Amino acid sequence: MTIAFDNSYARLPERFFVRQPPVAVAEPGLVAVNRGLAERLGLDPEALASPDWIAVFAGNRVPEGAAPLAQAYAGHQFGGWVPQLGDGRALLLGEIVAPDGARFDLQLKGSGPTPFSRRGDGRAGLGPVLREYIVSEAMAALGVPTTRALAAVTTGEAVWRETPIPGAVLARVAASHIRVGTFQYFAARGDTDALGLLVGHVIARHYPGAEGPLGLLSAVTAAQARLIARWMSLGFIHGVMNTDNMAVSGETIDYGPCAFLDAYHPAKVFSSIDQFGRYAYGNQPQIALWNLAQLASCLLPLMGEEGPAIEAATEAINRFADHYQAEWLRLFRAKIGLATEAEGDAPLVASLLSRMAEGRADFTRTFRGLAERTAAAEFADPGPFAGWEAEWRARLAGEADPVAVMRAANPVYIPRNHRVEEAIRAATAGDFGPFHRLNAVLARPFERRPEAEGYDAAPLPGEAVTRTFCGT
Ligand code: AMP
Ligand code: MG
């Protein structure tokens, strides 16, 4: 099988990237090919599982038509400015145009050092690769815009972290890998020509209706507001919302220390490196807006006279709050079974959430439990929930089919940390069964099924994972 790559990013000027082939590995071994995604891209899943394509995913063969390159970008990491990051362990192989005309990047992550690697080894461990595979595919099944996992392979080489772990490579698919940090890279260098080209490229690729830099800023603002509202509605914590990890396409990208809430609390943090809670669950909308402000400031030099440009850009990103609130309320209305709109709906949801925080209620199980009449059992003290329930039942009175609305909005199965860790532990010991089973369960998250028994459970006290780590 050959892929008809059409590499639009590689046609941008040379200062956007560094061309380089992947670094071959000792012994490529297939972990998984994502059949559904392969078909969506118009690729033959059988061919992708053949030795020829396993070699491609491992970086041992560059397919015809690919133009491998490491993308340049900068970024704010935990608020601190880093003028040059770039793909230090990833390579864009090329772009695939699906049968419906949609364009996708195909990227290898863990494919060896590049000029952007700084002190890193350019490699990825099996654990982080499986984690990204599981969680990104779960997010896709939950209806969240996200990068996807097309394949995972082992390398037959060890990667040294604190101890030696098996090495792996993820073949990642994305609408693009262009980040807020890509704009920052050129803005920091005063390269207005490159910024103009990048604006044109991103508009053509992601927002064909947008007009100029201001139109682009408005479109990215709206897309991010919708994305973050989705995360919030599922209890998802990204964990490392640096500007280099925010894709301008509006897809979730870079699943490092991400996690789903078990017990609900707005201040919840999992990431071991997020010492001050900058990327806590409840801070995510604010951080997204902060990142958009960085994007806005990059675009100013393209927007004419400074005073009016600042005013227009500020106005554009200030619409984030309205977009976010509207989407948040739309999603949470459905989560509590409402298909109609009434004045007191937002406070009704807020009141449930504050009782959940107090009662340490499991986020996913409580919302699903509303439809299955098991929500009260999620609260340490069911009293406050009973009070809310009475109010809620009164509001449900005129609703046609609230149970159906709730079942469609509240998943049974999410990639809970303890399950992800269990799958990684088994795979590291050579058993990929739990990894495949978990993926199969998460592929249909809204459908309770007997064969998935136990996967809806919250972690037992001894099972809870309280710390997650970066992809490295
Ligand atoms: P991430 O935390 O994966 O978003 O990566 C942040 C930056 O560190 C990017 O520039 C990556 O390319 C780089 N990086 C992360 N891990 C490695 C690694 N193992 N080797 C080289 N560069 C890395
Ligand atoms: Mg990153």
mmCIF file of N, CA and C in Angstrom, residues 392-439:
data_model
loop_
_atom_site.group_PDB
_atom_site.id
_atom_site.type_symbol
_atom_site.label_atom_id
_atom_site.label_comp_id
_atom_site.label_asym_id
_atom_site.label_seq_id
_atom_site.Cartn_x
_atom_site.Cartn_y
_atom_site.Cartn_z
ATOM 1 N N TRP A 392 -34.413 19.228 41.615
ATOM 2 C CA TRP A 392 -34.170 18.749 40.243
ATOM 3 C C TRP A 392 -35.392 18.028 39.678
ATOM 4 N N ARG A 393 -36.003 17.162 40.493
ATOM 5 C CA ARG A 393 -37.189 16.430 40.029
ATOM 6 C C ARG A 393 -38.311 17.407 39.652
ATOM 7 N N ALA A 394 -38.429 18.471 40.411
ATOM 8 C CA ALA A 394 -39.453 19.481 40.106
ATOM 9 C C ALA A 394 -39.159 20.115 38.737
ATOM 10 N N ARG A 395 -37.872 20.413 38.486
ATOM 11 C CA ARG A 395 -37.484 21.021 37.210
ATOM 12 C C ARG A 395 -37.683 20.057 36.033
ATOM 13 N N LEU A 396 -37.552 18.747 36.289
ATOM 14 C CA LEU A 396 -37.694 17.747 35.219
ATOM 15 C C LEU A 396 -39.136 17.554 34.767
ATOM 16 N N ALA A 397 -40.063 18.076 35.540
ATOM 17 C CA ALA A 397 -41.494 17.806 35.321
ATOM 18 C C ALA A 397 -41.925 17.880 33.850
ATOM 19 N N GLY A 398 -41.549 18.944 33.154
ATOM 20 C CA GLY A 398 -42.049 19.100 31.777
ATOM 21 C C GLY A 398 -41.196 18.425 30.706
ATOM 22 N N GLU A 399 -40.157 17.709 31.094
ATOM 23 C CA GLU A 399 -39.219 17.144 30.114
ATOM 24 C C GLU A 399 -39.764 15.856 29.499
ATOM 25 N N ALA A 400 -39.561 15.704 28.186
ATOM 26 C CA ALA A 400 -40.135 14.559 27.468
ATOM 27 C C ALA A 400 -39.450 13.239 27.845
ATOM 28 N N ASP A 401 -38.119 13.182 27.699
ATOM 29 C CA ASP A 401 -37.432 11.913 27.950
ATOM 30 C C ASP A 401 -36.057 12.162 28.581
ATOM 31 N N PRO A 402 -36.066 12.644 29.818
ATOM 32 C CA PRO A 402 -34.794 13.025 30.445
ATOM 33 C C PRO A 402 -33.817 11.858 30.590
ATOM 34 N N VAL A 403 -34.311 10.660 30.771
ATOM 35 C CA VAL A 403 -33.398 9.522 30.954
ATOM 36 C C VAL A 403 -32.583 9.288 29.673
ATOM 37 N N ALA A 404 -33.249 9.369 28.534
ATOM 38 C CA ALA A 404 -32.530 9.202 27.259
ATOM 39 C C ALA A 404 -31.502 10.319 27.076
ATOM 40 N N VAL A 405 -31.879 11.541 27.434
ATOM 41 C CA VAL A 405 -30.949 12.676 27.307
ATOM 42 C C VAL A 405 -29.720 12.431 28.184
ATOM 43 N N MET A 406 -29.949 11.962 29.407
ATOM 44 C CA MET A 406 -28.833 11.736 30.337
ATOM 45 C C MET A 406 -27.951 10.576 29.893
ATOM 46 N N ARG A 407 -28.568 9.526 29.384
ATOM 47 C CA ARG A 407 -27.767 8.372 28.941
ATOM 48 C C ARG A 407 -26.865 8.728 27.773
ATOM 49 N N ALA A 408 -27.330 9.660 26.947
ATOM 50 C CA ALA A 408 -26.517 10.061 25.798
ATOM 51 C C ALA A 408 -25.431 11.062 26.193
ATOM 52 N N ALA A 409 -25.594 11.707 27.351
ATOM 53 C CA ALA A 409 -24.642 12.760 27.736
ATOM 54 C C ALA A 409 -23.636 12.301 28.780
ATOM 55 N N ASN A 410 -23.957 11.253 29.520
ATOM 56 C CA ASN A 410 -23.105 10.828 30.629
ATOM 57 C C ASN A 410 -22.533 9.439 30.380
ATOM 58 N N PRO A 411 -21.222 9.352 30.163
ATOM 59 C CA PRO A 411 -20.627 8.042 29.896
ATOM 60 C C PRO A 411 -20.657 7.136 31.117
ATOM 61 N N VAL A 412 -20.689 5.835 30.838
ATOM 62 C CA VAL A 412 -20.505 4.834 31.890
ATOM 63 C C VAL A 412 -19.008 4.610 32.103
ATOM 64 N N TYR A 413 -18.280 4.560 30.964
ATOM 65 C CA TYR A 413 -16.870 4.175 31.003
ATOM 66 C C TYR A 413 -15.979 5.335 30.578
ATOM 67 N N ILE A 414 -15.018 5.643 31.414
ATOM 68 C CA ILE A 414 -13.979 6.628 31.083
ATOM 69 C C ILE A 414 -12.633 5.966 31.378
ATOM 70 N N PRO A 415 -11.555 6.493 30.794
ATOM 71 C CA PRO A 415 -10.247 5.884 31.069
ATOM 72 C C PRO A 415 -9.752 6.269 32.460
ATOM 73 N N ARG A 416 -10.246 5.566 33.434
ATOM 74 C CA ARG A 416 -9.839 5.869 34.803
ATOM 75 C C ARG A 416 -8.372 5.510 34.978
ATOM 76 N N ASN A 417 -7.707 6.363 35.748
ATOM 77 C CA ASN A 417 -6.275 6.205 35.965
ATOM 78 C C ASN A 417 -5.834 4.832 36.407
ATOM 79 N N HIS A 418 -6.586 4.255 37.317
ATOM 80 C CA HIS A 418 -6.128 2.962 37.840
ATOM 81 C C HIS A 418 -6.224 1.882 36.760
ATOM 82 N N ARG A 419 -7.193 2.029 35.853
ATOM 83 C CA ARG A 419 -7.308 1.073 34.740
ATOM 84 C C ARG A 419 -6.194 1.288 33.712
ATOM 85 N N VAL A 420 -5.901 2.553 33.449
ATOM 86 C CA VAL A 420 -4.826 2.861 32.504
ATOM 87 C C VAL A 420 -3.504 2.315 33.053
ATOM 88 N N GLU A 421 -3.266 2.551 34.324
ATOM 89 C CA GLU A 421 -2.020 2.076 34.949
ATOM 90 C C GLU A 421 -1.948 0.553 34.941
ATOM 91 N N GLU A 422 -3.090 -0.075 35.192
ATOM 92 C CA GLU A 422 -3.144 -1.543 35.177
ATOM 93 C C GLU A 422 -2.762 -2.078 33.788
ATOM 94 N N ALA A 423 -3.304 -1.443 32.746
ATOM 95 C CA ALA A 423 -3.006 -1.863 31.364
ATOM 96 C C ALA A 423 -1.527 -1.665 31.047
ATOM 97 N N ILE A 424 -0.974 -0.555 31.516
ATOM 98 C CA ILE A 424 0.441 -0.266 31.261
ATOM 99 C C ILE A 424 1.338 -1.262 31.997
ATOM 100 N N ARG A 425 0.989 -1.542 33.238
ATOM 101 C CA ARG A 425 1.792 -2.494 34.035
ATOM 102 C C ARG A 425 1.838 -3.860 33.361
ATOM 103 N N ALA A 426 0.654 -4.329 32.939
ATOM 104 C CA ALA A 426 0.593 -5.647 32.300
ATOM 105 C C ALA A 426 1.398 -5.645 30.999
ATOM 106 N N ALA A 427 1.237 -4.583 30.192
ATOM 107 C CA ALA A 427 1.938 -4.522 28.897
ATOM 108 C C ALA A 427 3.445 -4.485 29.102
ATOM 109 N N THR A 428 3.886 -3.762 30.107
ATOM 110 C CA THR A 428 5.318 -3.671 30.381
ATOM 111 C C THR A 428 5.878 -5.048 30.745
ATOM 112 N N ALA A 429 5.000 -5.887 31.336
ATOM 113 C CA ALA A 429 5.405 -7.260 31.674
ATOM 114 C C ALA A 429 5.118 -8.225 30.511
ATOM 115 N N GLY A 430 4.682 -7.691 29.364
ATOM 116 C CA GLY A 430 4.522 -8.524 28.177
ATOM 117 C C GLY A 430 3.095 -8.951 27.861
ATOM 118 N N ASP A 431 2.122 -8.576 28.702
ATOM 119 C CA ASP A 431 0.732 -8.977 28.466
ATOM 120 C C ASP A 431 -0.093 -7.768 28.002
ATOM 121 N N PHE A 432 -0.436 -7.766 26.715
ATOM 122 C CA PHE A 432 -1.189 -6.636 26.158
ATOM 123 C C PHE A 432 -2.699 -6.836 26.235
ATOM 124 N N GLY A 433 -3.140 -7.936 26.849
ATOM 125 C CA GLY A 433 -4.565 -8.216 26.972
ATOM 126 C C GLY A 433 -5.347 -7.088 27.636
ATOM 127 N N PRO A 434 -4.944 -6.660 28.828
ATOM 128 C CA PRO A 434 -5.685 -5.576 29.498
ATOM 129 C C PRO A 434 -5.744 -4.284 28.681
ATOM 130 N N PHE A 435 -4.671 -3.981 27.930
ATOM 131 C CA PHE A 435 -4.652 -2.787 27.067
ATOM 132 C C PHE A 435 -5.743 -2.905 25.993
ATOM 133 N N HIS A 436 -5.800 -4.061 25.333
ATOM 134 C CA HIS A 436 -6.803 -4.245 24.276
ATOM 135 C C HIS A 436 -8.217 -4.277 24.845
ATOM 136 N N ARG A 437 -8.389 -4.921 25.993
ATOM 137 C CA ARG A 437 -9.727 -4.967 26.605
ATOM 138 C C ARG A 437 -10.202 -3.575 26.987
ATOM 139 N N LEU A 438 -9.306 -2.796 27.573
ATOM 140 C CA LEU A 438 -9.671 -1.440 27.992
ATOM 141 C C LEU A 438 -10.079 -0.599 26.776
ATOM 142 N N ASN A 439 -9.308 -0.702 25.705
ATOM 143 C CA ASN A 439 -9.662 0.047 24.485
ATOM 144 C C ASN A 439 -11.042 -0.358 23.966
#
